[in-house]
Amino acid sequence: MAPLSLKIVLDEGAVTRTLKFESTTTVADAQAQVKEKILTGDDGKVYGLFLTSADDERSGIWLEGHRQLDYYMLRDGDQLHYLPRMRNLRVRLLDGSVRTLQVDESKTVEELMVDICARIGITNHDEYGLCHDREEPDESKLPAGTGTLTLRRVAQKKERDAKLEQLSKKIKTDDNVEWLEQKSTLRELGAGDAPLLLKRRLFYSDRNVDARDPVQLNLLYVQARDAILEGRHPVTEDQGE
């Protein structure tokens, strides 16, 4: 078969080179040729070939190493982006701690949750999700002797009382959380350097929470506490104590 001429884009478009490949060349071998013929040094990073969609350069697919190029029905002149696959992702937990984890950008959010939860120490990864972080109050600026719980209780008491009656009429409450799409990659979702918030997305049953698991118990407590104090889960004052 005739050689396939492809434009290899590096450094987010700063460099473009045209290379010829046999259509039966595997993606892994094509990456090796790019590294040999275009790159001048080895920076130690793990790279991959990314085929963008016609509508949005952030969207597309990462080519799988064991596939042949003809599997993706590439044509002469098509562009492939040669991109680092690994990136540092900052994940904030509800207890305020921030973990910096190295993740594979070729994986979907759903796949990443397996790795992220395993490193943090959470076993039931399918119950957790990622969402964009919200600005939290700066506790260093609070008056002496005033904790976050006290501040929220005072500042939101009137608003919470008004919400309770309205929320109690609903069959279920809505946290208004915009979860990251499970089937998309971080690149497709435009996730930048800002931390992402990890929190429980699904509640199957309290039986799934092991009383001997301090990580999950703490995260569950913080999430439930905040939901009550912010009026998203209506409870009586006695129940909230």
PDB file of C-alpha atoms in Angstrom:
ATOM      1  CA  MET A   1       0.000   0.000   0.000  1.00  0.00           C
ATOM      2  CA  ALA A   2       1.060   3.611  -0.638  1.00  0.00           C
ATOM      3  CA  PRO A   3       2.788   5.470   2.220  1.00  0.00           C
ATOM      4  CA  LEU A   4       0.587   7.691   4.357  1.00  0.00           C
ATOM      5  CA  SER A   5       1.737  11.316   4.827  1.00  0.00           C
ATOM      6  CA  LEU A   6       0.683  12.725   8.195  1.00  0.00           C
ATOM      7  CA  LYS A   7       1.319  16.100   9.813  1.00  0.00           C
ATOM      8  CA  ILE A   8       2.713  15.672  13.309  1.00  0.00           C
ATOM      9  CA  VAL A   9       1.967  18.667  15.540  1.00  0.00           C
ATOM     10  CA  LEU A  10       4.151  19.355  18.559  1.00  0.00           C
ATOM     11  CA  ASP A  11       4.167  21.986  21.329  1.00  0.00           C
ATOM     12  CA  GLU A  12       0.456  22.782  20.862  1.00  0.00           C
ATOM     13  CA  GLY A  13       0.979  23.854  17.246  1.00  0.00           C
ATOM     14  CA  ALA A  14       4.358  25.592  17.535  1.00  0.00           C
ATOM     15  CA  VAL A  15       6.028  22.888  15.424  1.00  0.00           C
ATOM     16  CA  THR A  16       4.549  20.856  12.567  1.00  0.00           C
ATOM     17  CA  ARG A  17       6.417  18.206  10.616  1.00  0.00           C
ATOM     18  CA  THR A  18       5.232  15.855   7.862  1.00  0.00           C
ATOM     19  CA  LEU A  19       6.231  12.214   8.123  1.00  0.00           C
ATOM     20  CA  LYS A  20       5.432   9.222   5.937  1.00  0.00           C
ATOM     21  CA  PHE A  21       4.219   5.959   7.437  1.00  0.00           C
ATOM     22  CA  GLU A  22       3.016   2.658   6.114  1.00  0.00           C
ATOM     23  CA  SER A  23      -0.709   2.370   6.804  1.00  0.00           C
ATOM     24  CA  THR A  24      -0.060  -0.951   8.546  1.00  0.00           C
ATOM     25  CA  THR A  25       2.366   0.669  11.004  1.00  0.00           C
ATOM     26  CA  THR A  26       1.251   0.308  14.593  1.00  0.00           C
ATOM     27  CA  VAL A  27       0.664   3.437  16.625  1.00  0.00           C
ATOM     28  CA  ALA A  28       3.478   2.452  18.994  1.00  0.00           C
ATOM     29  CA  ASP A  29       5.926   2.171  16.085  1.00  0.00           C
ATOM     30  CA  ALA A  30       4.682   5.484  14.653  1.00  0.00           C
ATOM     31  CA  GLN A  31       5.383   7.161  17.999  1.00  0.00           C
ATOM     32  CA  ALA A  32       8.884   5.691  17.974  1.00  0.00           C
ATOM     33  CA  GLN A  33       9.482   7.145  14.500  1.00  0.00           C
ATOM     34  CA  VAL A  34       8.264  10.562  15.621  1.00  0.00           C
ATOM     35  CA  LYS A  35      10.601  10.467  18.594  1.00  0.00           C
ATOM     36  CA  GLU A  36      13.523   9.417  16.403  1.00  0.00           C
ATOM     37  CA  LYS A  37      12.985  11.775  13.454  1.00  0.00           C
ATOM     38  CA  ILE A  38      11.583  14.902  15.089  1.00  0.00           C
ATOM     39  CA  LEU A  39      12.538  15.134  18.737  1.00  0.00           C
ATOM     40  CA  THR A  40      16.099  16.175  19.516  1.00  0.00           C
ATOM     41  CA  GLY A  41      16.239  14.861  23.070  1.00  0.00           C
ATOM     42  CA  ASP A  42      14.542  12.671  25.643  1.00  0.00           C
ATOM     43  CA  ASP A  43      12.719  14.679  28.318  1.00  0.00           C
ATOM     44  CA  GLY A  44      11.578  11.555  30.141  1.00  0.00           C
ATOM     45  CA  LYS A  45       7.883  12.196  29.490  1.00  0.00           C
ATOM     46  CA  VAL A  46       5.386   9.648  28.206  1.00  0.00           C
ATOM     47  CA  TYR A  47       3.819  10.809  24.919  1.00  0.00           C
ATOM     48  CA  GLY A  48       0.892   9.729  22.807  1.00  0.00           C
ATOM     49  CA  LEU A  49      -0.717  10.550  19.464  1.00  0.00           C
ATOM     50  CA  PHE A  50      -3.993  12.451  19.653  1.00  0.00           C
ATOM     51  CA  LEU A  51      -6.434  12.795  16.746  1.00  0.00           C
ATOM     52  CA  THR A  52      -8.594  15.900  17.187  1.00  0.00           C
ATOM     53  CA  SER A  53     -12.203  16.131  16.108  1.00  0.00           C
ATOM     54  CA  ALA A  54     -13.260  18.427  13.282  1.00  0.00           C
ATOM     55  CA  ASP A  55     -15.372  20.566  15.633  1.00  0.00           C
ATOM     56  CA  ASP A  56     -13.114  21.088  18.634  1.00  0.00           C
ATOM     57  CA  GLU A  57      -9.357  20.589  19.005  1.00  0.00           C
ATOM     58  CA  ARG A  58      -9.825  19.628  22.656  1.00  0.00           C
ATOM     59  CA  SER A  59     -12.087  16.764  21.641  1.00  0.00           C
ATOM     60  CA  GLY A  60     -10.841  13.679  19.895  1.00  0.00           C
ATOM     61  CA  ILE A  61      -9.297  10.311  20.644  1.00  0.00           C
ATOM     62  CA  TRP A  62      -5.951   9.041  21.832  1.00  0.00           C
ATOM     63  CA  LEU A  63      -4.602   6.449  19.417  1.00  0.00           C
ATOM     64  CA  GLU A  64      -4.033   3.049  21.034  1.00  0.00           C
ATOM     65  CA  GLY A  65      -0.510   1.717  20.767  1.00  0.00           C
ATOM     66  CA  HIS A  66      -1.431  -1.775  19.540  1.00  0.00           C
ATOM     67  CA  ARG A  67      -3.672  -0.505  16.712  1.00  0.00           C
ATOM     68  CA  GLN A  68      -2.502   0.029  13.145  1.00  0.00           C
ATOM     69  CA  LEU A  69      -2.816   3.492  11.631  1.00  0.00           C
ATOM     70  CA  ASP A  70      -5.319   2.283   9.035  1.00  0.00           C
ATOM     71  CA  TYR A  71      -7.671   1.335  11.891  1.00  0.00           C
ATOM     72  CA  TYR A  72      -8.367   5.058  12.359  1.00  0.00           C
ATOM     73  CA  MET A  73      -9.070   5.623   8.641  1.00  0.00           C
ATOM     74  CA  LEU A  74      -6.445   8.343   8.379  1.00  0.00           C
ATOM     75  CA  ARG A  75      -5.909  10.146   5.091  1.00  0.00           C
ATOM     76  CA  ASP A  76      -2.964  11.967   3.532  1.00  0.00           C
ATOM     77  CA  GLY A  77      -2.532  15.357   5.166  1.00  0.00           C
ATOM     78  CA  ASP A  78      -4.351  14.501   8.406  1.00  0.00           C
ATOM     79  CA  GLN A  79      -2.916  15.949  11.598  1.00  0.00           C
ATOM     80  CA  LEU A  80      -1.899  14.041  14.697  1.00  0.00           C
ATOM     81  CA  HIS A  81      -0.902  15.878  17.873  1.00  0.00           C
ATOM     82  CA  TYR A  82       2.089  14.450  19.715  1.00  0.00           C
ATOM     83  CA  LEU A  83       1.233  15.222  23.337  1.00  0.00           C
ATOM     84  CA  PRO A  84       2.407  14.286  26.841  1.00  0.00           C
ATOM     85  CA  ARG A  85      -0.006  11.727  28.258  1.00  0.00           C
ATOM     86  CA  MET A  86       0.875  12.208  31.914  1.00  0.00           C
ATOM     87  CA  ARG A  87       0.009  15.331  33.875  1.00  0.00           C
ATOM     88  CA  ASN A  88      -0.132  16.470  37.476  1.00  0.00           C
ATOM     89  CA  LEU A  89      -3.668  16.806  38.787  1.00  0.00           C
ATOM     90  CA  ARG A  90      -4.461  18.555  42.049  1.00  0.00           C
ATOM     91  CA  VAL A  91      -7.389  17.004  43.889  1.00  0.00           C
ATOM     92  CA  ARG A  92      -8.941  18.709  46.918  1.00  0.00           C
ATOM     93  CA  LEU A  93     -10.742  16.663  49.530  1.00  0.00           C
ATOM     94  CA  LEU A  94     -13.598  18.025  51.605  1.00  0.00           C
ATOM     95  CA  ASP A  95     -11.410  18.072  54.714  1.00  0.00           C
ATOM     96  CA  GLY A  96      -9.336  20.800  53.033  1.00  0.00           C
ATOM     97  CA  SER A  97      -6.312  18.678  52.132  1.00  0.00           C
ATOM     98  CA  VAL A  98      -4.984  18.784  48.557  1.00  0.00           C
ATOM     99  CA  ARG A  99      -3.312  15.822  46.861  1.00  0.00           C
ATOM    100  CA  THR A 100      -1.169  16.184  43.737  1.00  0.00           C
ATOM    101  CA  LEU A 101      -1.387  13.039  41.640  1.00  0.00           C
ATOM    102  CA  GLN A 102       0.122  12.108  38.297  1.00  0.00           C
ATOM    103  CA  VAL A 103      -2.629  10.862  35.990  1.00  0.00           C
ATOM    104  CA  ASP A 104      -2.912   9.582  32.424  1.00  0.00           C
ATOM    105  CA  GLU A 105      -4.771  12.111  30.262  1.00  0.00           C
ATOM    106  CA  SER A 106      -5.739   9.431  27.771  1.00  0.00           C
ATOM    107  CA  LYS A 107      -8.083   7.925  30.363  1.00  0.00           C
ATOM    108  CA  THR A 108     -11.656   9.059  30.909  1.00  0.00           C
ATOM    109  CA  VAL A 109     -12.746  10.562  34.234  1.00  0.00           C
ATOM    110  CA  GLU A 110     -14.463   7.264  35.046  1.00  0.00           C
ATOM    111  CA  GLU A 111     -11.194   5.369  34.534  1.00  0.00           C
ATOM    112  CA  LEU A 112      -9.198   7.968  36.454  1.00  0.00           C
ATOM    113  CA  MET A 113     -11.452   7.591  39.489  1.00  0.00           C
ATOM    114  CA  VAL A 114     -10.143   4.036  39.967  1.00  0.00           C
ATOM    115  CA  ASP A 115      -6.534   5.278  40.209  1.00  0.00           C
ATOM    116  CA  ILE A 116      -7.308   8.451  42.183  1.00  0.00           C
ATOM    117  CA  CYS A 117      -9.412   6.708  44.823  1.00  0.00           C
ATOM    118  CA  ALA A 118      -6.901   3.864  45.167  1.00  0.00           C
ATOM    119  CA  ARG A 119      -4.082   6.305  45.917  1.00  0.00           C
ATOM    120  CA  ILE A 120      -6.166   8.210  48.442  1.00  0.00           C
ATOM    121  CA  GLY A 121      -7.371   5.031  50.125  1.00  0.00           C
ATOM    122  CA  ILE A 122     -10.991   4.883  48.956  1.00  0.00           C
ATOM    123  CA  THR A 123     -12.197   1.441  47.873  1.00  0.00           C
ATOM    124  CA  ASN A 124     -15.638   2.166  46.372  1.00  0.00           C
ATOM    125  CA  HIS A 125     -14.444   4.462  43.583  1.00  0.00           C
ATOM    126  CA  ASP A 126     -17.716   4.142  41.665  1.00  0.00           C
ATOM    127  CA  GLU A 127     -19.492   6.210  44.327  1.00  0.00           C
ATOM    128  CA  TYR A 128     -17.155   9.206  43.960  1.00  0.00           C
ATOM    129  CA  GLY A 129     -16.725  11.848  41.288  1.00  0.00           C
ATOM    130  CA  LEU A 130     -14.861  15.042  40.407  1.00  0.00           C
ATOM    131  CA  CYS A 131     -16.308  18.514  40.085  1.00  0.00           C
ATOM    132  CA  HIS A 132     -14.898  22.015  39.753  1.00  0.00           C
ATOM    133  CA  ASP A 133     -13.735  23.412  43.063  1.00  0.00           C
ATOM    134  CA  ARG A 134     -15.538  26.265  44.751  1.00  0.00           C
ATOM    135  CA  GLU A 135     -13.835  29.012  46.694  1.00  0.00           C
ATOM    136  CA  GLU A 136     -13.771  28.220  50.391  1.00  0.00           C
ATOM    137  CA  PRO A 137     -13.705  30.777  53.220  1.00  0.00           C
ATOM    138  CA  ASP A 138     -10.260  31.748  54.516  1.00  0.00           C
ATOM    139  CA  GLU A 139     -10.309  30.497  58.104  1.00  0.00           C
ATOM    140  CA  SER A 140      -7.155  32.494  58.916  1.00  0.00           C
ATOM    141  CA  LYS A 141      -9.255  35.663  58.692  1.00  0.00           C
ATOM    142  CA  LEU A 142     -11.907  34.523  61.151  1.00  0.00           C
ATOM    143  CA  PRO A 143     -12.170  36.282  64.509  1.00  0.00           C
ATOM    144  CA  ALA A 144     -10.373  34.560  67.359  1.00  0.00           C
ATOM    145  CA  GLY A 145     -12.443  31.777  68.851  1.00  0.00           C
ATOM    146  CA  THR A 146     -14.765  31.589  65.863  1.00  0.00           C
ATOM    147  CA  GLY A 147     -14.703  28.355  63.866  1.00  0.00           C
ATOM    148  CA  THR A 148     -16.041  27.679  60.397  1.00  0.00           C
ATOM    149  CA  LEU A 149     -19.085  25.887  61.776  1.00  0.00           C
ATOM    150  CA  THR A 150     -19.960  28.796  64.067  1.00  0.00           C
ATOM    151  CA  LEU A 151     -19.517  31.343  61.302  1.00  0.00           C
ATOM    152  CA  ARG A 152     -21.727  29.439  58.889  1.00  0.00           C
ATOM    153  CA  ARG A 153     -24.334  28.803  61.576  1.00  0.00           C
ATOM    154  CA  VAL A 154     -24.627  32.523  62.347  1.00  0.00           C
ATOM    155  CA  ALA A 155     -24.394  33.825  58.780  1.00  0.00           C
ATOM    156  CA  GLN A 156     -26.836  31.362  57.252  1.00  0.00           C
ATOM    157  CA  LYS A 157     -29.355  30.788  60.024  1.00  0.00           C
ATOM    158  CA  LYS A 158     -32.072  33.012  58.598  1.00  0.00           C
ATOM    159  CA  GLU A 159     -31.510  31.863  55.032  1.00  0.00           C
ATOM    160  CA  ARG A 160     -31.469  28.208  56.091  1.00  0.00           C
ATOM    161  CA  ASP A 161     -34.707  28.543  58.030  1.00  0.00           C
ATOM    162  CA  ALA A 162     -36.387  29.995  54.954  1.00  0.00           C
ATOM    163  CA  LYS A 163     -35.053  27.225  52.740  1.00  0.00           C
ATOM    164  CA  LEU A 164     -36.075  24.392  55.042  1.00  0.00           C
ATOM    165  CA  GLU A 165     -39.761  24.859  54.459  1.00  0.00           C
ATOM    166  CA  GLN A 166     -39.303  25.023  50.693  1.00  0.00           C
ATOM    167  CA  LEU A 167     -36.885  22.077  50.502  1.00  0.00           C
ATOM    168  CA  SER A 168     -38.978  19.878  52.730  1.00  0.00           C
ATOM    169  CA  LYS A 169     -41.711  19.950  50.097  1.00  0.00           C
ATOM    170  CA  LYS A 170     -39.450  18.415  47.496  1.00  0.00           C
ATOM    171  CA  ILE A 171     -39.120  14.673  46.988  1.00  0.00           C
ATOM    172  CA  LYS A 172     -35.362  15.025  46.732  1.00  0.00           C
ATOM    173  CA  THR A 173     -32.869  17.846  46.999  1.00  0.00           C
ATOM    174  CA  ASP A 174     -30.411  18.970  44.341  1.00  0.00           C
ATOM    175  CA  ASP A 175     -26.869  19.920  45.285  1.00  0.00           C
ATOM    176  CA  ASN A 176     -26.444  21.844  42.020  1.00  0.00           C
ATOM    177  CA  VAL A 177     -23.080  20.182  41.490  1.00  0.00           C
ATOM    178  CA  GLU A 178     -21.742  20.176  37.943  1.00  0.00           C
ATOM    179  CA  TRP A 179     -19.948  16.847  37.829  1.00  0.00           C
ATOM    180  CA  LEU A 180     -17.215  16.234  35.277  1.00  0.00           C
ATOM    181  CA  GLU A 181     -18.562  14.016  32.503  1.00  0.00           C
ATOM    182  CA  GLN A 182     -17.559  10.447  33.338  1.00  0.00           C
ATOM    183  CA  LYS A 183     -16.998   9.349  29.730  1.00  0.00           C
ATOM    184  CA  SER A 184     -14.794  12.321  28.759  1.00  0.00           C
ATOM    185  CA  THR A 185     -11.089  12.952  29.255  1.00  0.00           C
ATOM    186  CA  LEU A 186      -9.654  15.895  31.174  1.00  0.00           C
ATOM    187  CA  ARG A 187      -8.460  17.403  27.902  1.00  0.00           C
ATOM    188  CA  GLU A 188     -11.933  17.240  26.403  1.00  0.00           C
ATOM    189  CA  LEU A 189     -13.383  18.886  29.503  1.00  0.00           C
ATOM    190  CA  GLY A 190     -10.833  21.690  29.454  1.00  0.00           C
ATOM    191  CA  ALA A 191      -9.603  20.912  32.976  1.00  0.00           C
ATOM    192  CA  GLY A 192      -6.714  23.271  33.673  1.00  0.00           C
ATOM    193  CA  ASP A 193      -4.331  23.615  36.605  1.00  0.00           C
ATOM    194  CA  ALA A 194      -6.994  24.531  39.162  1.00  0.00           C
ATOM    195  CA  PRO A 195      -7.715  21.829  41.775  1.00  0.00           C
ATOM    196  CA  LEU A 196     -10.711  19.573  41.232  1.00  0.00           C
ATOM    197  CA  LEU A 197     -12.949  18.664  44.141  1.00  0.00           C
ATOM    198  CA  LEU A 198     -13.415  14.992  45.019  1.00  0.00           C
ATOM    199  CA  LYS A 199     -16.707  14.156  46.702  1.00  0.00           C
ATOM    200  CA  ARG A 200     -19.260  11.408  46.961  1.00  0.00           C
ATOM    201  CA  ARG A 201     -21.457  11.343  43.856  1.00  0.00           C
ATOM    202  CA  LEU A 202     -23.722   8.397  44.669  1.00  0.00           C
ATOM    203  CA  PHE A 203     -25.155   7.142  47.946  1.00  0.00           C
ATOM    204  CA  TYR A 204     -26.134   3.482  47.699  1.00  0.00           C
ATOM    205  CA  SER A 205     -26.367   2.599  51.355  1.00  0.00           C
ATOM    206  CA  ASP A 206     -24.701   3.443  54.660  1.00  0.00           C
ATOM    207  CA  ARG A 207     -23.805  -0.252  54.838  1.00  0.00           C
ATOM    208  CA  ASN A 208     -21.182   0.393  52.157  1.00  0.00           C
ATOM    209  CA  VAL A 209     -19.250   2.642  54.540  1.00  0.00           C
ATOM    210  CA  ASP A 210     -16.910   0.548  56.641  1.00  0.00           C
ATOM    211  CA  ALA A 211     -16.770   1.868  60.196  1.00  0.00           C
ATOM    212  CA  ARG A 212     -13.093   0.868  60.246  1.00  0.00           C
ATOM    213  CA  ASP A 213     -12.299   3.117  57.246  1.00  0.00           C
ATOM    214  CA  PRO A 214     -11.208   6.501  58.687  1.00  0.00           C
ATOM    215  CA  VAL A 215     -10.726   8.114  55.258  1.00  0.00           C
ATOM    216  CA  GLN A 216     -14.256   7.518  54.030  1.00  0.00           C
ATOM    217  CA  LEU A 217     -15.836   8.191  57.417  1.00  0.00           C
ATOM    218  CA  ASN A 218     -14.152  11.586  57.594  1.00  0.00           C
ATOM    219  CA  LEU A 219     -15.076  12.556  54.019  1.00  0.00           C
ATOM    220  CA  LEU A 220     -18.663  11.397  54.476  1.00  0.00           C
ATOM    221  CA  TYR A 221     -18.981  13.366  57.716  1.00  0.00           C
ATOM    222  CA  VAL A 222     -17.624  16.579  56.171  1.00  0.00           C
ATOM    223  CA  GLN A 223     -19.858  16.302  53.103  1.00  0.00           C
ATOM    224  CA  ALA A 224     -22.976  15.591  55.166  1.00  0.00           C
ATOM    225  CA  ARG A 225     -22.146  18.372  57.625  1.00  0.00           C
ATOM    226  CA  ASP A 226     -21.692  20.970  54.881  1.00  0.00           C
ATOM    227  CA  ALA A 227     -24.888  19.891  53.124  1.00  0.00           C
ATOM    228  CA  ILE A 228     -26.853  20.425  56.348  1.00  0.00           C
ATOM    229  CA  LEU A 229     -25.260  23.771  57.209  1.00  0.00           C
ATOM    230  CA  GLU A 230     -25.780  25.094  53.683  1.00  0.00           C
ATOM    231  CA  GLY A 231     -29.452  24.099  53.712  1.00  0.00           C
ATOM    232  CA  ARG A 232     -29.200  21.505  50.963  1.00  0.00           C
ATOM    233  CA  HIS A 233     -30.380  18.706  53.265  1.00  0.00           C
ATOM    234  CA  PRO A 234     -33.301  19.916  55.401  1.00  0.00           C
ATOM    235  CA  VAL A 235     -33.181  18.692  58.991  1.00  0.00           C
ATOM    236  CA  THR A 236     -34.526  19.946  62.282  1.00  0.00           C
ATOM    237  CA  GLU A 237     -32.212  21.742  64.681  1.00  0.00           C
ATOM    238  CA  ASP A 238     -32.196  18.709  66.994  1.00  0.00           C
ATOM    239  CA  GLN A 239     -31.267  16.370  64.138  1.00  0.00           C
ATOM    240  CA  GLY A 240     -28.459  18.675  63.047  1.00  0.00           C
ATOM    241  CA  GLU A 241     -26.836  18.772  66.491  1.00  0.00           C
TER     242      GLU A 241
END
